Amino acid sequence: MGKELTIRSGKTLAEVAPLLEGEEEIFLVYDENVSWAAAEVIGAVPGVRGSIAIDASEQGKTMDTVLLLCRSLLEAGADRKALVLAVGGGITTDLAGFAASIYKRGVRYANIPTTLLGQVDAAIGGKTGVNLDAYKNMLGVIVQPQFTFLCADTLKTLPERDFRSGVAELLKTFLLSDAVRYGRAVRSLSRGRRGLQGLILGAARVKARIVGADPYEHGERRKLNLGHTFAHAIEHEAQRRGDDITHGEAVSMGILLAARLSEALGLAENGLAERLKADFGACGLPVDCPYPAGDLAEAMARDKKAEGDAVAFVLPVRPGTVAIRPLDPHEILESL
Ligand SMILES: NC(=O)c1ccc[n+]([C@@H]2O[C@H](COP(=O)([O-])OP(=O)(O)OC[C@H]3O[C@@H](n4cnc5c(N)ncnc54)[C@H](O)[C@@H]3O)[C@@H](O)[C@H]2O)c1
Ligand SMILES: [Zn+2]
């Protein structure tokens, strides 16, 4: 068993202060798009010694930015007692967590995610890292944050499309967990954002429990890749064609393709794909993949060569249950 992951929440950002009591060397790394949130944290937390703003873009999620962060820490006099506090979306928490984990052989870090995707996914589980050339998240480490602080109030400035991207990961997490909470999340999200804080905390705890049982992804943690084999292929295709599809949109389409495949293989309960399509659609997510299955299989096969293994598909059986099957991407084509 791994260690318990620390998830805390508050109605306002100021409520993070007690978690940082006694810390005298806090270095904030924040996304410049949420400088207002950084200012609120600085106002409430006495131990902030310095702050570094970053431009959160996938192109800037590189080793160069990590080096820049490390240099800034060094110049600010950060020593081994330092705590790096990330305020921003997944790009910011990935960059800050990685920089902290290698600076002076590792100082502590904590996350205040400001995107829904960060709150239910990226800021939990300790995976940190950066892109290497065209390869996403190629360099990184798994080091757990001191805590992840969840505050739905930070989402008030998040653009709707980024919000929905996080909804896909939130639904994915509850789909892995159990039928009751999955159903409740769908009903709630199809009506709007009320009750969001509870849903975020619930999903974050589910992810924390899965990761806590398998921090280095030897077994249980692989479940979290539900929909992602298809999603990564969809994202590759979108990039190749110059289309604009967010990660969450690709995950939504990917989960539905996985459900169809699962039904075709006789694993999923009858009608699961149709039900999920209605649920995800009701929550404002795209459900039909615009690309032919053949193109997706090609993209997966290229990925497979890169990894040298069979592709492990996570297939939904019913809410709360998945099966993992190694399959040849070309063989799945007939099922879709
Ligand atoms: N480490 C992990 O386990 C893990 C898991 C999933 C995703 N990720 C990574 O996370 C990244 C995606 O995360 P993301 O979707 O949070 O993206 P992000 O960090 O790019 O944020 C999305 C956009 O929203 C802006 N933003 C953030 N918070 C805001 C707010 N409250 N108000 C207004 N604008 C705001 C950002 O500046 C950015 O333009 C990817 O790089 C992905 O690889 C990591
Ligand atoms: Zn994802």
Coordinates of C-alpha atoms and ligand atoms in Angstrom, one line a residue:
M1 CA 0.0 0.0 0.0
G2 CA 1.2 3.5 -0.8
K3 CA 0.8 6.5 1.5
E4 CA -2.4 8.5 2.0
L5 CA -2.7 11.4 -0.3
T6 CA -3.6 14.7 1.4
I7 CA -6.6 16.4 -0.2
R8 CA -8.1 19.5 1.5
S9 CA -10.8 21.9 0.4
G10 CA -12.1 25.3 1.3
K11 CA -14.8 27.8 0.2
T12 CA -12.2 30.5 -0.3
L13 CA -8.5 30.5 -1.2
A14 CA -7.8 32.1 2.2
E15 CA -8.7 28.8 3.8
V16 CA -5.5 27.3 2.6
A17 CA -3.6 29.4 5.3
P18 CA -3.9 26.8 8.2
L19 CA -2.3 24.2 6.0
L20 CA 0.8 26.4 5.6
E21 CA 1.1 27.5 9.2
G22 CA 4.8 27.6 10.3
E23 CA 6.1 27.5 6.7
E24 CA 8.5 30.4 6.3
E25 CA 10.0 29.7 2.9
I26 CA 7.1 29.4 0.5
F27 CA 7.8 30.1 -3.2
L28 CA 4.7 30.6 -5.3
V29 CA 4.7 29.4 -8.9
Y30 CA 1.6 30.7 -10.6
D31 CA -0.1 30.9 -13.9
E32 CA -0.2 34.6 -14.9
N33 CA -3.8 34.1 -16.0
V34 CA -4.8 33.6 -12.4
S35 CA -2.7 36.3 -10.8
W36 CA -5.8 37.3 -8.9
A37 CA -5.7 33.9 -7.2
A38 CA -2.0 34.2 -6.4
A39 CA -2.7 37.6 -4.9
E40 CA -5.4 36.1 -2.6
V41 CA -3.0 33.4 -1.5
I42 CA -0.2 35.9 -0.8
G43 CA -2.7 38.0 1.2
A44 CA -3.7 35.1 3.4
V45 CA -0.4 33.3 3.9
P46 CA 2.4 35.0 5.8
G47 CA 5.3 32.7 4.8
V48 CA 5.5 33.6 1.1
R49 CA 9.1 34.6 0.3
G50 CA 8.9 34.9 -3.4
S51 CA 6.6 34.4 -6.4
I52 CA 7.3 33.4 -10.0
A53 CA 4.7 33.9 -12.8
I54 CA 4.6 31.6 -15.8
D55 CA 2.9 31.7 -19.1
A56 CA 1.0 28.3 -19.1
S57 CA 1.2 26.9 -22.6
E58 CA 1.9 23.4 -23.9
Q59 CA 4.8 24.8 -26.0
G60 CA 6.3 26.3 -22.8
K61 CA 5.9 23.1 -20.8
T62 CA 9.6 22.2 -21.4
M63 CA 12.8 21.6 -19.6
D64 CA 13.8 25.2 -20.4
T65 CA 10.9 26.5 -18.2
V66 CA 11.9 24.0 -15.4
L67 CA 15.5 25.4 -15.5
L68 CA 14.1 28.9 -15.4
L69 CA 12.1 28.0 -12.3
C70 CA 15.1 26.3 -10.7
R71 CA 17.3 29.4 -11.4
S72 CA 14.6 31.7 -10.0
L73 CA 14.5 29.5 -6.8
L74 CA 18.3 29.7 -6.5
E75 CA 18.4 33.4 -7.0
A76 CA 15.6 33.9 -4.4
G77 CA 17.8 31.9 -2.0
A78 CA 15.5 28.9 -1.7
D79 CA 17.1 26.2 0.5
R80 CA 16.1 22.7 1.5
K81 CA 13.3 24.0 3.8
A82 CA 11.6 25.6 0.8
L83 CA 8.0 24.7 -0.2
V84 CA 7.0 25.4 -3.8
L85 CA 3.3 26.2 -4.0
A86 CA 1.8 25.9 -7.4
V87 CA -1.3 28.0 -8.3
G88 CA -2.7 27.2 -11.8
G89 CA -3.9 24.5 -14.1
G90 CA -2.2 21.2 -15.0
I91 CA 0.6 22.9 -16.9
T92 CA 1.6 24.9 -13.9
T93 CA 1.3 22.1 -11.3
D94 CA 3.2 19.7 -13.6
L95 CA 6.0 22.3 -14.1
A96 CA 6.2 23.5 -10.5
G97 CA 6.1 19.9 -9.1
F98 CA 8.8 18.8 -11.4
A99 CA 11.1 21.8 -10.7
A100 CA 10.6 21.3 -6.9
S101 CA 11.3 17.6 -7.2
I102 CA 14.7 18.1 -8.7
Y103 CA 15.8 21.4 -7.2
K104 CA 18.6 20.7 -4.7
R105 CA 17.7 17.0 -5.1
G106 CA 14.1 17.7 -4.2
V107 CA 12.2 20.2 -2.0
R108 CA 8.5 19.9 -1.1
Y109 CA 5.7 21.2 -3.2
A110 CA 1.9 21.6 -2.8
N111 CA -0.8 22.3 -5.3
I112 CA -3.7 24.8 -5.6
P113 CA -5.3 23.8 -8.9
T114 CA -7.4 26.4 -10.6
T115 CA -8.9 24.4 -13.4
L116 CA -11.5 21.6 -13.0
L117 CA -9.1 19.2 -14.8
G118 CA -6.4 20.1 -12.3
Q119 CA -8.7 19.7 -9.3
V120 CA -9.9 16.2 -10.2
D121 CA -6.9 14.9 -12.1
A122 CA -3.6 16.7 -12.8
A123 CA -2.9 18.0 -9.3
I124 CA -3.5 14.7 -7.7
G125 CA -1.3 11.6 -7.9
G126 CA 2.2 13.0 -8.0
K127 CA 2.9 12.7 -11.7
T128 CA 4.9 15.7 -12.7
G129 CA 6.8 16.5 -15.9
V130 CA 7.3 18.3 -19.1
N131 CA 7.2 17.6 -22.9
L132 CA 10.2 16.7 -24.9
D133 CA 10.0 18.0 -28.5
A134 CA 6.7 16.6 -29.9
Y135 CA 6.4 14.0 -27.1
K136 CA 4.0 14.9 -24.3
N137 CA 5.1 14.4 -20.6
M138 CA 8.2 12.5 -21.7
L139 CA 10.3 13.7 -18.8
G140 CA 9.2 13.7 -15.3
V141 CA 9.0 12.0 -11.9
I142 CA 6.4 10.7 -9.5
V143 CA 6.6 12.6 -6.3
Q144 CA 3.5 13.3 -4.1
P145 CA 2.7 16.9 -3.2
Q146 CA 2.4 17.8 0.5
F147 CA -1.3 18.5 -0.2
T148 CA -3.7 19.5 -2.9
F149 CA -6.1 22.3 -1.9
L150 CA -9.5 22.3 -3.7
C151 CA -11.5 25.5 -4.1
A152 CA -14.3 25.6 -6.6
D153 CA -14.4 29.3 -6.3
T154 CA -11.2 29.5 -8.4
L155 CA -13.2 28.3 -11.4
K156 CA -15.2 31.4 -11.7
T157 CA -12.9 32.9 -14.3
L158 CA -12.2 29.6 -16.1
P159 CA -13.4 29.6 -19.8
E160 CA -16.4 27.3 -20.4
R161 CA -14.5 25.1 -22.8
D162 CA -11.7 24.4 -20.3
F163 CA -14.4 23.8 -17.7
R164 CA -16.0 21.1 -19.8
S165 CA -12.6 19.5 -20.5
G166 CA -12.5 18.9 -16.7
V167 CA -16.1 17.5 -16.7
A168 CA -14.9 14.7 -18.9
E169 CA -12.2 13.6 -16.4
L170 CA -14.6 14.1 -13.5
L171 CA -17.3 11.8 -15.1
K172 CA -14.5 9.3 -16.0
T173 CA -13.4 9.1 -12.4
F174 CA -17.0 8.5 -11.1
L175 CA -17.6 6.0 -13.9
L176 CA -14.6 4.0 -12.5
S177 CA -15.9 4.4 -8.9
D178 CA -19.6 3.4 -8.7
A179 CA -23.0 3.6 -10.4
V180 CA -24.7 5.7 -7.7
R181 CA -22.2 8.6 -7.6
Y182 CA -21.7 8.4 -11.4
G183 CA -25.5 8.9 -11.8
R184 CA -25.6 11.7 -9.3
A185 CA -22.7 13.5 -11.0
V186 CA -24.4 13.3 -14.4
R187 CA -27.7 14.6 -13.1
S188 CA -26.0 17.5 -11.3
L189 CA -23.6 18.5 -14.1
S190 CA -26.4 18.4 -16.7
R191 CA -28.2 21.0 -14.7
G192 CA -25.2 23.4 -14.3
R193 CA -22.5 24.1 -11.7
R194 CA -24.4 23.9 -8.5
G195 CA -23.0 21.4 -6.0
L196 CA -19.7 21.5 -7.8
Q197 CA -17.4 21.7 -4.7
G198 CA -18.8 18.4 -3.4
L199 CA -18.4 16.7 -6.8
I200 CA -14.8 17.9 -7.1
L201 CA -13.9 16.7 -3.6
G202 CA -15.6 13.3 -4.3
A203 CA -13.8 12.8 -7.6
A204 CA -10.4 13.9 -6.2
R205 CA -10.8 11.4 -3.3
V206 CA -11.6 8.6 -5.8
K207 CA -8.5 9.4 -7.7
A208 CA -6.4 9.7 -4.5
R209 CA -7.6 6.3 -3.4
I210 CA -6.7 4.7 -6.7
V211 CA -3.3 6.3 -6.7
G212 CA -2.7 5.6 -3.1
A213 CA -3.1 1.9 -3.8
D214 CA -0.7 1.9 -6.7
P215 CA 1.4 5.1 -6.9
Y216 CA 3.7 3.8 -9.6
E217 CA 1.1 2.4 -11.9
H218 CA 1.8 -1.3 -11.8
G219 CA -1.9 -2.3 -11.7
E220 CA -4.9 -0.5 -10.3
R221 CA -3.8 3.0 -11.4
R222 CA -4.0 1.9 -15.1
K223 CA -7.8 2.2 -14.7
L224 CA -7.4 5.9 -14.8
N225 CA -6.5 5.6 -18.5
L226 CA -10.1 4.8 -19.4
G227 CA -10.8 6.4 -22.7
H228 CA -7.3 7.6 -23.1
T229 CA -5.9 5.2 -25.6
F230 CA -8.5 6.4 -28.0
A231 CA -8.2 10.0 -26.7
H232 CA -4.5 10.1 -27.5
A233 CA -5.1 8.8 -31.0
I234 CA -7.8 11.4 -31.5
E235 CA -5.5 14.2 -30.2
H236 CA -2.7 13.0 -32.7
E237 CA -5.2 13.0 -35.5
A238 CA -6.5 16.5 -34.6
Q239 CA -2.9 17.8 -34.5
R240 CA -2.1 16.3 -37.8
R241 CA -5.2 17.8 -39.4
G242 CA -4.9 21.2 -37.7
D243 CA -8.2 20.6 -35.8
D244 CA -8.9 22.1 -32.4
I245 CA -9.9 19.4 -29.9
T246 CA -9.3 19.7 -26.2
H247 CA -8.0 16.8 -24.1
G248 CA -11.3 16.5 -22.3
E249 CA -13.3 16.5 -25.5
A250 CA -11.0 13.7 -26.8
V251 CA -11.5 11.8 -23.5
S252 CA -15.2 12.0 -23.9
M253 CA -15.2 10.7 -27.4
G254 CA -12.6 8.1 -26.3
I255 CA -14.7 6.7 -23.5
L256 CA -17.6 6.3 -25.8
L257 CA -15.4 4.4 -28.3
A258 CA -14.1 2.2 -25.5
A259 CA -17.7 1.5 -24.5
R260 CA -18.6 0.5 -28.0
L261 CA -15.6 -1.7 -28.3
S262 CA -16.4 -3.2 -24.9
E263 CA -19.9 -4.1 -26.0
A264 CA -18.7 -5.6 -29.3
L265 CA -16.3 -7.8 -27.3
G266 CA -19.2 -8.9 -25.1
L267 CA -17.7 -7.4 -22.0
A268 CA -20.0 -4.4 -21.4
E269 CA -23.5 -4.7 -20.3
N270 CA -26.0 -4.2 -23.2
G271 CA -26.8 -0.6 -24.0
L272 CA -23.8 0.9 -22.0
A273 CA -22.5 2.9 -25.0
E274 CA -25.9 4.4 -25.7
R275 CA -26.4 5.3 -22.0
L276 CA -22.9 6.9 -21.7
K277 CA -23.5 8.8 -25.0
A278 CA -26.7 10.3 -23.5
D279 CA -25.0 11.1 -20.2
F280 CA -21.9 12.8 -21.6
G281 CA -23.9 14.6 -24.2
A282 CA -26.3 16.0 -21.5
C283 CA -23.2 17.4 -19.7
G284 CA -22.2 19.4 -22.8
L285 CA -19.5 17.1 -24.1
P286 CA -18.9 16.0 -27.7
V287 CA -19.7 12.3 -28.1
D288 CA -19.0 11.5 -31.8
C289 CA -15.4 11.2 -33.0
P290 CA -15.0 12.9 -36.3
Y291 CA -12.2 10.6 -37.5
P292 CA -12.5 7.1 -39.2
A293 CA -11.5 4.2 -36.9
G294 CA -8.8 3.3 -39.4
D295 CA -7.0 6.5 -38.8
L296 CA -7.2 6.1 -35.1
A297 CA -5.8 2.5 -35.3
E298 CA -2.9 3.8 -37.3
A299 CA -2.1 6.4 -34.7
M300 CA -2.4 3.8 -31.9
A301 CA -0.1 1.4 -33.8
R302 CA 2.5 4.1 -34.1
D303 CA 2.3 4.7 -30.4
K304 CA 2.5 1.0 -29.8
K305 CA 5.7 0.8 -31.8
A306 CA 7.1 3.6 -29.7
E307 CA 6.2 1.7 -26.5
G308 CA 7.1 -1.7 -27.8
D309 CA 4.1 -3.3 -26.0
A310 CA 0.6 -4.4 -26.8
V311 CA -1.9 -1.6 -26.3
A312 CA -3.7 -2.1 -23.0
F313 CA -7.3 -1.0 -23.5
V314 CA -9.4 -0.1 -20.4
L315 CA -12.9 -1.2 -21.2
P316 CA -16.0 -0.2 -19.2
V317 CA -18.1 -3.1 -18.2
R318 CA -20.7 -1.2 -16.2
P319 CA -20.5 1.9 -14.0
G320 CA -18.0 0.9 -11.2
T321 CA -16.3 -1.9 -13.2
V322 CA -13.7 -1.9 -16.0
A323 CA -11.7 -4.7 -17.7
I324 CA -8.2 -4.2 -19.0
R325 CA -7.3 -6.1 -22.2
P326 CA -4.2 -6.0 -24.4
L327 CA -5.4 -5.7 -28.0
D328 CA -3.9 -5.1 -31.4
P329 CA -5.3 -1.7 -32.6
H330 CA -5.9 -3.1 -36.1
E331 CA -8.0 -6.0 -34.8
I332 CA -10.4 -3.7 -33.0
L333 CA -11.4 -2.0 -36.2
E334 CA -14.2 -4.4 -37.1
S335 CA -15.8 -3.8 -33.7
L336 CA -16.2 -0.1 -34.2
Ligands
LIG1 N1 0.2 15.2 -13.8 C1 -0.9 14.5 -14.1 O1 -1.2 13.5 -13.6 C2 -1.7 15.1 -15.3 C3 -3.0 14.6 -15.5 C4 -3.8 15.2 -16.5 C5 -3.3 16.2 -17.2 N2 -2.0 16.7 -17.0 C6 -1.5 17.8 -17.7 O2 -2.3 19.0 -17.4 C7 -2.2 19.9 -18.5 C8 -3.6 20.3 -18.8 O3 -4.2 20.9 -17.6 P1 -5.3 22.0 -17.7 O4 -6.4 21.7 -18.5 O5 -5.5 22.4 -16.3 O6 -4.5 23.1 -18.5 P2 -3.8 24.5 -18.3 O7 -2.9 24.5 -17.1 O8 -3.2 24.8 -19.6 O9 -5.0 25.5 -18.1 C9 -5.9 25.7 -19.2 C10 -6.0 27.2 -19.5 O10 -6.7 27.9 -18.5 C11 -6.0 29.0 -17.9 N3 -6.5 29.0 -16.5 C12 -6.2 28.2 -15.5 N4 -6.9 28.4 -14.4 C13 -7.7 29.4 -14.8 C14 -8.8 30.1 -14.1 N5 -9.2 29.8 -12.9 N6 -9.4 31.2 -14.8 C15 -9.0 31.5 -16.0 N7 -8.1 30.8 -16.7 C16 -7.5 29.8 -16.1 C17 -4.6 28.6 -18.2 O11 -3.8 29.8 -18.2 C18 -4.7 28.0 -19.6 O12 -4.8 29.0 -20.6 C19 -1.6 19.1 -19.7 O13 -0.3 19.6 -19.8 C20 -1.5 17.7 -19.2 O14 -0.4 17.0 -19.7 C21 -1.2 16.2 -16.0
ZN2 ZN -6.7 12.8 -19.2

